[in-house]
Structures are given as C-alpha cells and as structure tokens.
Tab-separated table of C-alpha atoms in Angstrom:
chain	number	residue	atom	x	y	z
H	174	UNK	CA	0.000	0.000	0.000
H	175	UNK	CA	1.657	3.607	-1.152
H	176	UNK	CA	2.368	5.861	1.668
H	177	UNK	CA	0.210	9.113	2.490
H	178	UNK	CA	3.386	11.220	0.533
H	179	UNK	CA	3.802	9.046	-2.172
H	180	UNK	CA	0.103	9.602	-2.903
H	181	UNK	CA	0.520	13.241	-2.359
H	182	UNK	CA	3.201	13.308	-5.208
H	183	UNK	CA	2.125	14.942	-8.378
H	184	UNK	CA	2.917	12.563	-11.522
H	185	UNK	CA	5.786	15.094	-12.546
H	186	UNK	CA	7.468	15.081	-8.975
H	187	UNK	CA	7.350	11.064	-9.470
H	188	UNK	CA	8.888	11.337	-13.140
H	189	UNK	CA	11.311	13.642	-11.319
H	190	UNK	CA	12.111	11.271	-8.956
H	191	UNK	CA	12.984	8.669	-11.336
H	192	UNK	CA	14.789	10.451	-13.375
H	193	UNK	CA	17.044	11.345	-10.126
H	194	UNK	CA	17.197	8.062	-9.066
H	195	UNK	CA	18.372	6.737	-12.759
H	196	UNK	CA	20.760	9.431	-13.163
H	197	UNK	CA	22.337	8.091	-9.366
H	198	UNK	CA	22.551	4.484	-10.044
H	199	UNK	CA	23.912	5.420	-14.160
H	200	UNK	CA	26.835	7.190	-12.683
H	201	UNK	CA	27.487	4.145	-9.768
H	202	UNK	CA	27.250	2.093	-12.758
H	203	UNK	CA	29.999	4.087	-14.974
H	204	UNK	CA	32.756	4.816	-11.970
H	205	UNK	CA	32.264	0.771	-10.606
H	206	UNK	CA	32.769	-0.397	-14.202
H	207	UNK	CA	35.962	2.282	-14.348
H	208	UNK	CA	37.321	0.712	-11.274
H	209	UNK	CA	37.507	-2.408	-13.282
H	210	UNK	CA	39.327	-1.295	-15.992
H	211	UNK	CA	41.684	0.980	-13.953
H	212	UNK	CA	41.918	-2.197	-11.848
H	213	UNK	CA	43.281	-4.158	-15.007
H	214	UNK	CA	45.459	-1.271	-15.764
H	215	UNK	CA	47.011	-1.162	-12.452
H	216	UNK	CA	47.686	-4.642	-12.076
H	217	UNK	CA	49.143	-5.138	-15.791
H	218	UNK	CA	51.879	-1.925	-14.499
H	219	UNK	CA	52.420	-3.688	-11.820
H	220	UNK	CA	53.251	-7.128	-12.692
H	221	UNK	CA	55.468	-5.430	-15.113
H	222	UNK	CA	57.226	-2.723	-12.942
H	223	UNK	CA	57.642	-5.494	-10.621
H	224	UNK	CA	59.337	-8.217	-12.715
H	225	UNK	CA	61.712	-5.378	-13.916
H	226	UNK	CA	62.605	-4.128	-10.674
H	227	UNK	CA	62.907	-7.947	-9.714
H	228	UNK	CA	65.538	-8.189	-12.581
H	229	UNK	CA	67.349	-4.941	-12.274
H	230	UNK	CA	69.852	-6.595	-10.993
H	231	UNK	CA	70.714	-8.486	-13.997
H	232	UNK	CA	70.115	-6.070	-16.456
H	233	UNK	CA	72.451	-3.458	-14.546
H	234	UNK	CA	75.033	-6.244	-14.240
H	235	UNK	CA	75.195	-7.436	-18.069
H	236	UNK	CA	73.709	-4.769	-19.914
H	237	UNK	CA	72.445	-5.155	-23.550
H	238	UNK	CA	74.358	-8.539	-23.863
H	239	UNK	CA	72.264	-10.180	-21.740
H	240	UNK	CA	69.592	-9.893	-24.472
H	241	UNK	CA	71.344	-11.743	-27.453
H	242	UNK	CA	74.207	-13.483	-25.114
H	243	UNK	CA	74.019	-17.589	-25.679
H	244	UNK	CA	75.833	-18.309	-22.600
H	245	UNK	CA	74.075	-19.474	-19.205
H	246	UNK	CA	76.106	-20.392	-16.503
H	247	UNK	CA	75.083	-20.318	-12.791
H	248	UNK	CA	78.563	-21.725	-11.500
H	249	UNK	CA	80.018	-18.321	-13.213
H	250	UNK	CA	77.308	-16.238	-12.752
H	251	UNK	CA	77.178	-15.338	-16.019
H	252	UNK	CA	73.721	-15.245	-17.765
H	253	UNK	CA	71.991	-13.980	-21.563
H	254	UNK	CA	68.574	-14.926	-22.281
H	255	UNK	CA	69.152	-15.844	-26.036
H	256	UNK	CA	68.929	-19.158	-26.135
H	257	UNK	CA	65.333	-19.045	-24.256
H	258	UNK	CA	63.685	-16.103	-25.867
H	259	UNK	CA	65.055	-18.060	-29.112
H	260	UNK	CA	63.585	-21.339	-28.209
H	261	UNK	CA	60.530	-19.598	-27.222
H	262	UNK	CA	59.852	-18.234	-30.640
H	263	UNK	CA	60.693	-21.318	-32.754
H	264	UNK	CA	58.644	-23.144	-30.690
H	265	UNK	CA	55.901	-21.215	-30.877
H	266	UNK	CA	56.353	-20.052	-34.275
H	267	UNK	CA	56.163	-24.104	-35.019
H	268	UNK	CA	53.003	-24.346	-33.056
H	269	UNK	CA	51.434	-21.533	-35.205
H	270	UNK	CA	52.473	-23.461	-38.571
H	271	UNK	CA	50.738	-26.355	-37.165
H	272	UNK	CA	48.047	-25.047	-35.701
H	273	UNK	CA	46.241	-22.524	-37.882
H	274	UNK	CA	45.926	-23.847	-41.038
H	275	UNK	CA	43.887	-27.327	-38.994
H	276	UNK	CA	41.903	-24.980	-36.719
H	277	UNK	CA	40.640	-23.233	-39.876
H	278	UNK	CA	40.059	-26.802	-41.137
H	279	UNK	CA	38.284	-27.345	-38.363
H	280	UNK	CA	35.821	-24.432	-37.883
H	281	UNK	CA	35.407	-24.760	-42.038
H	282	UNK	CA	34.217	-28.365	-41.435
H	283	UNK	CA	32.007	-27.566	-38.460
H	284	UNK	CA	30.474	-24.406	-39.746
H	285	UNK	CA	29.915	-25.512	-43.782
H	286	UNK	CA	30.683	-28.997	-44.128
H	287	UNK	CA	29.672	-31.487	-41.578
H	288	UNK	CA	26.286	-32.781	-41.115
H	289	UNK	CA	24.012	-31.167	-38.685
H	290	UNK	CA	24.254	-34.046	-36.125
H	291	UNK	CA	27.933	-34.350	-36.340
H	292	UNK	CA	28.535	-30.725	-35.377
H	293	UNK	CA	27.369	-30.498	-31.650
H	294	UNK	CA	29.421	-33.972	-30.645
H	295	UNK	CA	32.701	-32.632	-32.803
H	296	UNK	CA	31.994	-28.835	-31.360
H	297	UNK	CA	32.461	-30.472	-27.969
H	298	UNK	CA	35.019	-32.430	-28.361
H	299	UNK	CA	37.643	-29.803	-29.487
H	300	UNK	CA	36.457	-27.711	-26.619
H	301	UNK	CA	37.254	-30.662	-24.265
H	302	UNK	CA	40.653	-30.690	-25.408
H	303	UNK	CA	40.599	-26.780	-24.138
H	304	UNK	CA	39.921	-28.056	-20.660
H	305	UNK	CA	43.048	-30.427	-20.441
H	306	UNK	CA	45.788	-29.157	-18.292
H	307	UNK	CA	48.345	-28.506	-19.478
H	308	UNK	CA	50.951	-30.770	-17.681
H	309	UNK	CA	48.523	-33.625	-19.411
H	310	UNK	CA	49.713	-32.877	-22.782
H	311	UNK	CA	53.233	-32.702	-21.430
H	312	UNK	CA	53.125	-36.299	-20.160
H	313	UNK	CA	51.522	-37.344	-23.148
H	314	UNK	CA	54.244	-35.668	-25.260
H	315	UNK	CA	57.305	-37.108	-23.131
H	316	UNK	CA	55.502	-40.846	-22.777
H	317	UNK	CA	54.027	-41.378	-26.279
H	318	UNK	CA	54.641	-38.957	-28.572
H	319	UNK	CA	58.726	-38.293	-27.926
H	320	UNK	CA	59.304	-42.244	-28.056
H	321	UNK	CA	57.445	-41.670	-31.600
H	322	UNK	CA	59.109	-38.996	-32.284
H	323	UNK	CA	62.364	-40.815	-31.740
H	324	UNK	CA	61.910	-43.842	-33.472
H	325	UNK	CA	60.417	-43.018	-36.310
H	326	UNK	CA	60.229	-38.901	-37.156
H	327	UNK	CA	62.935	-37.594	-36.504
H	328	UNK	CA	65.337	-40.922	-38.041
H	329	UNK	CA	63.293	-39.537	-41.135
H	330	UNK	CA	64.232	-36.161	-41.413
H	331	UNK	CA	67.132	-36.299	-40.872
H	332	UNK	CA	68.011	-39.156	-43.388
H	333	UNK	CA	65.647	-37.474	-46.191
H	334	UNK	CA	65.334	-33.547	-45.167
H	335	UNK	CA	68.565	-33.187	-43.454
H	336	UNK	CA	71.083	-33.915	-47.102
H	337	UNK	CA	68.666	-31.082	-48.613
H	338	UNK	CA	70.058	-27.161	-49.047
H	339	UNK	CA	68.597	-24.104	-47.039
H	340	UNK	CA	66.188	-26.410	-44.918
H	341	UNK	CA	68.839	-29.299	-44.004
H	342	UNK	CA	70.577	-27.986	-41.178
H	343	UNK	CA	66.835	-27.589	-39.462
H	344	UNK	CA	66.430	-31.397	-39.624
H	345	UNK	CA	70.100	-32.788	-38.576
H	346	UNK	CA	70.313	-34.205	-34.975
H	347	UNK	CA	70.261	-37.446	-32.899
H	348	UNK	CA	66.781	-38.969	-32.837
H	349	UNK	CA	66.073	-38.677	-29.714
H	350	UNK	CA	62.840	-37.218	-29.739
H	351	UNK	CA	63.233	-34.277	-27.101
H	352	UNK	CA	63.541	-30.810	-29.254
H	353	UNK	CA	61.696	-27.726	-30.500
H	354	UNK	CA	60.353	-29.440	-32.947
H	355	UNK	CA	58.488	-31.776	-30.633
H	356	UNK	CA	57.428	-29.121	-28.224
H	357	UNK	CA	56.030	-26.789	-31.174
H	358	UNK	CA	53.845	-30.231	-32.243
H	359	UNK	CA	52.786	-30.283	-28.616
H	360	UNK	CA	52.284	-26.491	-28.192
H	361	UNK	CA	50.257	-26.462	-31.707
H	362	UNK	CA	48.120	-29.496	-30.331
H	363	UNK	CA	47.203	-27.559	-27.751
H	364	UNK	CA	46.442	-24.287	-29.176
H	365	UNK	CA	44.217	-25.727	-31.961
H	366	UNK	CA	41.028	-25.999	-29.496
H	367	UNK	CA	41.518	-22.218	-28.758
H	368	UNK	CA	41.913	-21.148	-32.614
H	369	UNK	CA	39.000	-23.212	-34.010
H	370	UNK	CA	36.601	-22.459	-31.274
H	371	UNK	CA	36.736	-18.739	-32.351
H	372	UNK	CA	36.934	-19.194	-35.835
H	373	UNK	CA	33.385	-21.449	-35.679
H	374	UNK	CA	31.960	-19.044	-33.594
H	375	UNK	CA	32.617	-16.325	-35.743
H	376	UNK	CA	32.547	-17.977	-39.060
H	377	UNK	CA	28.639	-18.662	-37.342
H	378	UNK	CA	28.075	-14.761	-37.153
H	379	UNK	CA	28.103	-14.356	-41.084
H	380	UNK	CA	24.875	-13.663	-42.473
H	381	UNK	CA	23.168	-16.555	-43.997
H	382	UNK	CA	21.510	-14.079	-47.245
H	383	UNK	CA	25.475	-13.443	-47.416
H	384	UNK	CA	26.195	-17.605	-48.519
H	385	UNK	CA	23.295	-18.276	-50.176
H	386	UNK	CA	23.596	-15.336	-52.053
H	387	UNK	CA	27.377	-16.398	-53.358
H	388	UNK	CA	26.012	-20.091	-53.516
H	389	UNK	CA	23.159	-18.797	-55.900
H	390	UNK	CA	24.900	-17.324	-58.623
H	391	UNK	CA	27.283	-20.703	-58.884
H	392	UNK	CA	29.988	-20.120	-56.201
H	393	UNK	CA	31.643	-23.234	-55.011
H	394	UNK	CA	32.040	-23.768	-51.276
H	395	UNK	CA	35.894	-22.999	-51.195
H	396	UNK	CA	34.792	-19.480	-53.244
H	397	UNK	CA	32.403	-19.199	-50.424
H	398	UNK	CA	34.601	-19.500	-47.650
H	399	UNK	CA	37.209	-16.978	-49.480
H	400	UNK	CA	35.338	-14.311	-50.879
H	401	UNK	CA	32.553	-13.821	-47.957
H	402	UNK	CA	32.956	-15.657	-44.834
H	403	UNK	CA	37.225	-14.953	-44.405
H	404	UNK	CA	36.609	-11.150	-45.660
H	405	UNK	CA	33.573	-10.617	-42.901
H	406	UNK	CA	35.277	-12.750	-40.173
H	407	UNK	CA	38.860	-11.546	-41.269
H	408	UNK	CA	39.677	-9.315	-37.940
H	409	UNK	CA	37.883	-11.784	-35.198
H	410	UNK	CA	39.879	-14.898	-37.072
H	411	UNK	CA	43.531	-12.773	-36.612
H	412	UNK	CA	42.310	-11.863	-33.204
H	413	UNK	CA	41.317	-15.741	-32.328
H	414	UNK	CA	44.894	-16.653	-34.268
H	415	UNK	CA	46.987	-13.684	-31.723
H	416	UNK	CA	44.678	-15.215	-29.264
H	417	UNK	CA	46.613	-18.688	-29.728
H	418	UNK	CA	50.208	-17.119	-29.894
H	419	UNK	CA	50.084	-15.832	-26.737
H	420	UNK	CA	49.001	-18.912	-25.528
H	421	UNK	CA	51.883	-21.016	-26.919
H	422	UNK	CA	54.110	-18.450	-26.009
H	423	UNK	CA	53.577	-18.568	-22.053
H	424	UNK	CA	52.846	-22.110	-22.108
H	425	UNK	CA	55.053	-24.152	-19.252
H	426	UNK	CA	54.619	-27.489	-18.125
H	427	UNK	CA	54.144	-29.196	-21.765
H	428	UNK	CA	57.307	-27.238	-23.273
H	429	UNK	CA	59.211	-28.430	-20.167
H	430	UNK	CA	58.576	-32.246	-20.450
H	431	UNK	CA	59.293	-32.197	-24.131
H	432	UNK	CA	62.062	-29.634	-25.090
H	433	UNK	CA	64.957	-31.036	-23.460
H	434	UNK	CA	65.793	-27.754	-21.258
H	435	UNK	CA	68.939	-27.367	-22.684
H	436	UNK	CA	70.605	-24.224	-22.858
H	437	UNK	CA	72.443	-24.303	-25.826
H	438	UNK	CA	71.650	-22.383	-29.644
H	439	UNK	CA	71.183	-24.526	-32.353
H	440	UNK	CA	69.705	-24.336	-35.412
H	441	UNK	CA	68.538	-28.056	-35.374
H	442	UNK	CA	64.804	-28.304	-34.526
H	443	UNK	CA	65.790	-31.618	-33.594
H	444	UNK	CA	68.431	-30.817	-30.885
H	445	UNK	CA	67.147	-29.897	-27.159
H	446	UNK	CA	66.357	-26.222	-26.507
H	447	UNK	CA	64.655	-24.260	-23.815
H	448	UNK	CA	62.553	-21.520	-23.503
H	449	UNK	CA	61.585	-18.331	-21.153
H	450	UNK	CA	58.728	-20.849	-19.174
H	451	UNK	CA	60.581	-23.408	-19.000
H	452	UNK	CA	63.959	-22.093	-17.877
H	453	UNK	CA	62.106	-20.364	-14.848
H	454	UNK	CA	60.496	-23.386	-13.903
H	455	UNK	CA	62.941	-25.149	-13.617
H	456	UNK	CA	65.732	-22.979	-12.296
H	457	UNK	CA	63.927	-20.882	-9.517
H	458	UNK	CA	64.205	-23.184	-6.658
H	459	UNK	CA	67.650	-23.311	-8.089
H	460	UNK	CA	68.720	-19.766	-7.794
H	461	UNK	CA	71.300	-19.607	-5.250
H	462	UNK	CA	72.525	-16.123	-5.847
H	463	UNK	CA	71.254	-12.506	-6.263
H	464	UNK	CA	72.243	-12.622	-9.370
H	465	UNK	CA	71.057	-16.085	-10.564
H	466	UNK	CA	67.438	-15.090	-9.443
H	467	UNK	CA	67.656	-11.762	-10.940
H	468	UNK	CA	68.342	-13.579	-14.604
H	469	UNK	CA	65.325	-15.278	-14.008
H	470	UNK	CA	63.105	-12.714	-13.004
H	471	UNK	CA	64.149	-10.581	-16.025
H	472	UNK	CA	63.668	-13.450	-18.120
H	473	UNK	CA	59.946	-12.885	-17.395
H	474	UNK	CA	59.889	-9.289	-18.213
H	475	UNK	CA	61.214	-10.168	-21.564
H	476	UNK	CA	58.400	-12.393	-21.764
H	477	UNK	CA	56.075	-10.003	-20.826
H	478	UNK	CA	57.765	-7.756	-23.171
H	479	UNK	CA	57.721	-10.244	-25.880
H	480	UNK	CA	54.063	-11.049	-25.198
H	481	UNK	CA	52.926	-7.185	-25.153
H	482	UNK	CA	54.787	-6.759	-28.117
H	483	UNK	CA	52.446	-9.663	-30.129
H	484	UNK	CA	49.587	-8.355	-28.544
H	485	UNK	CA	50.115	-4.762	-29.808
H	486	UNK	CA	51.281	-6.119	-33.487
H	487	UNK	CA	47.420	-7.777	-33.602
H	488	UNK	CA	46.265	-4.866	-32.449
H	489	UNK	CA	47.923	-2.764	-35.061
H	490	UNK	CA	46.531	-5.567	-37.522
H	491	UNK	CA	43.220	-5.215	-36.802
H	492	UNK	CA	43.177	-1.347	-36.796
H	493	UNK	CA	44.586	-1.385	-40.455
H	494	UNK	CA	41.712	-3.781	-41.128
H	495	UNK	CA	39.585	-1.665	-39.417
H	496	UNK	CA	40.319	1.532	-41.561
H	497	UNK	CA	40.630	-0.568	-45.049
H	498	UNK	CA	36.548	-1.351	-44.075
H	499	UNK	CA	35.981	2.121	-43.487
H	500	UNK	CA	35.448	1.822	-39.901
H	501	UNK	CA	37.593	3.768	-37.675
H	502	UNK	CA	37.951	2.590	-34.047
C-alpha cells in the first residue's frame, strides 16, 4: 500500500524522482565499471614494474648482452637470455604453422561442411581438449609422442630432409625425440582448441543471405569460404589466431617435459632447446645467488615484453583492417 506522501506526489514530482534516481545508479554504474578497468590497468603496471625491478639486478650487471648473449652459466654467474627467448619463438612459431591452417580446417568443417548431427558432438570435443591441463599434454608428449618422435620422425628427417640445401641444417640431430620441434607439435596441439573455437563461432556470425547469395549465382564452397565468410570474419579470425600465440608463447609445463631444457643455440629443430617458461620453472628453486634469481626474473619481463609486443602487433593488424573497411575505431 503507497504511503500518504507518495500519494501526495504529483505525476511530474514522481517522473522527477525517477529520473534522479536513474541518473544516481547510471553514474554508480559508470565509476564501478571504471574501477575495473583501472583495476586491469594497475595490475598489468604492476606485474610489469615489478618483474623489472625484480631483474634490475641483472640487467644493470650485463647490460644489452644479456639480451642476445648464448651463454648461461650459474657456476660463473654469467647469464643472456638468447637461447630461451630463441627457443621460445621457434617453438611457438612451429606451433602456429601447425596449428592454424587445422583450426581453420576445423571451424570450415564444423560451420559448412559437416552434417548437422555431427557438429554439436565434434563442437564439444575440441572444446574438451581446451579443458586439459596442461601438464597432461606434457606427459603425453614425453611418454608417447617423444618415443614416436624418436623412433620413427625424426630418423626420417634427418636421413631425407637433413642432405637437402637451405632447410637441411633444421632437420640434422640425434633422434632422440626431445627438441623444438616436438614441443612446437605439442604447443600447436594444444592451441588448436583455442583457434578453431573462435573461428566457428565467428565464421557462425556471417549472415546466412550473405552464402546463399554467393552459392546462388554458382559459387563453389571454397569461393564461399574466401570471398565472404574470411573477408567478414577476417579481424575476429587474426584476433582468435593472436589469441593462440600468446598462448603457446607462455605455455610451461608441456614445453618443459618435451624440449629437453637445454641451454644451448642450435639451429637443429631436432636438438634440445629451452625456452623463457621453462627455464624459470625449472631454475627458480635453483637460484642460489642474487644474481642467478635476478636472470630469471628478467627473463619474465622479456616475456612479458615479448608477449605485449604480439599483442600490440594484432592490435595494429586489426586497426589497419579496421580503416581498409571504413570503420575507424
């Protein structure tokens, strides 16, 4: 039952009211969704200026060199973080090779190909496979697939790729399974179930008068695919495909099981490498010296670093996309 002064109120001092009362919980509404974001921005700084201060250590010690410097010795204290950032981009430059071209296979298949029962059970699957930890696939990859990978792959390279020019000295090593090679095949394994589940669900947003459209006037299904779904879907598929770098390249447990943690610089993606992840999980209950710990911690700036950096280059990407549509953002 409305109070005596509610009933007193004229229909414009109650539209008043409202109004007032909308305009109040609007502008809670806009500074508690700016506390987010400043929240993000803060902690992003942070992690940052704390890594860097972690590592200032190192970086004041060896400079520039410890950027491209191969060598990594904790007896001698003397540390360079080429060989990891190195291993860290082959690997996950391998992953990439791997993984794009089957997650666009994949979302192709799901979204214009497969029958309409099959899509649900396959949908799921490859989304299952984005709910597997991580340290799964890296017992997987050092109990089945680095036997395999020793026994039979990597025999074969090296006895048929190896003898070739430009791309031989990439396949020449022992066969014994552990190498970049292996952990990009691991790393693109598990960044496939990231790629393809945005490229479905985005290759699903096209508009259906779009495809029938290109389908009526004799299109094939590949023409389809090219000229209108890739075009309309082009800047959420590089996002989805950035989306999957920066996964592989701040992956950790797999890449440790399977790359051999080596720290030396070969151009063999057969030999044993290491990377960023890897070396600080490893080495940090290791570090028995200011300076030794400081390497480490400035190895993860660089990877933050490295990661910003690929995050920034999509970025750029998709704004040039952006303003070849005509759409400025």
């Amino acid at each position: 039952m409305a109070s005596p002064q509610a009933l007193e109120l004229s229909p414009v001092d109650l539209q008043g009211r409202r109004e007032r009362r909308d305009r109040l919980l609007d502008t809670v509404f806009r500074y508690a969704v700016t506390v987010c974001a400043v929240f993000v921005l803060i902690s992003l700084l942070g992690a940052a200026f704390s890594m860097l201060w972690g590592g200032r250590l190192a970086f004041s010690t060896f400079g520039w060199r410890f950027l491209w410097s191969p060598e990594w010795d904790a007896v001698q204290k003397n540390f360079g973080a080429l060989v990891p950032i190195y291993g860290t981009l082959v690997t996950a430059l391998i992953a990439m090779i791997i993984a794009v071209p089957v997650s666009f296979g994949i979302a192709f298949f799901l979204t214009e190909i497969a029958p309409p029962w099959m899509r649900a059970p396959v949908a799921a699957a490859v989304e299952l496979l984005a709910g597997i930890p991580s340290i799964i696939y890296g017992m997987w990859g050092l109990f089945v697939f680095v036997p395999f990978m020793g026994e039979h792959v990597a025999p074969w390279l090296d006895e048929h790729v190896g003898p070739l020019p430009l791309i031989g000295p990439l396949f020449q090593g022992p066969p014994i399974g552990l190498g970049m090679l292996t952990a990009g095949i691991v790393l693109g394994i598990m960044v496939i179930p990231f790629i393809s589940s945005v490229m479905r669900e985005v290759f699903n947003t096209v508009p259906v008068h779009l495809k029938e459209s290109a389908y009526a006037v004799g299109n094939t299904t590949w023409e389809v695919v090219w000229d209108i779904v890739l075009p309309y879907t082009r800047s959420a598929v590089i996002g989805g495909v950035f989306l999957g770098l920066g996964r592989a390249l701040g992956e950790t447990m797999a890449v440790t099981f399977v790359l051999g943690n080596a720290h030396q610089l070969s151009l063999s993606l057969l030999e044993p490498g290491n990377s960023i992840a890897a070396t600080i999980a490893n080495e940090f209950t290791e570090a028995d010296s200011a300076i030794y710990l400081s390497s480490l911690i400035a190895l993860g700036f660089l990877l933050f670093i490295v990661t910003f950096i690929v995050l920034a280059i999509a970025r750029f990407m998709l704004s040039r996309l952006a303003l070849r549509a005509g759409k400025i953002t």
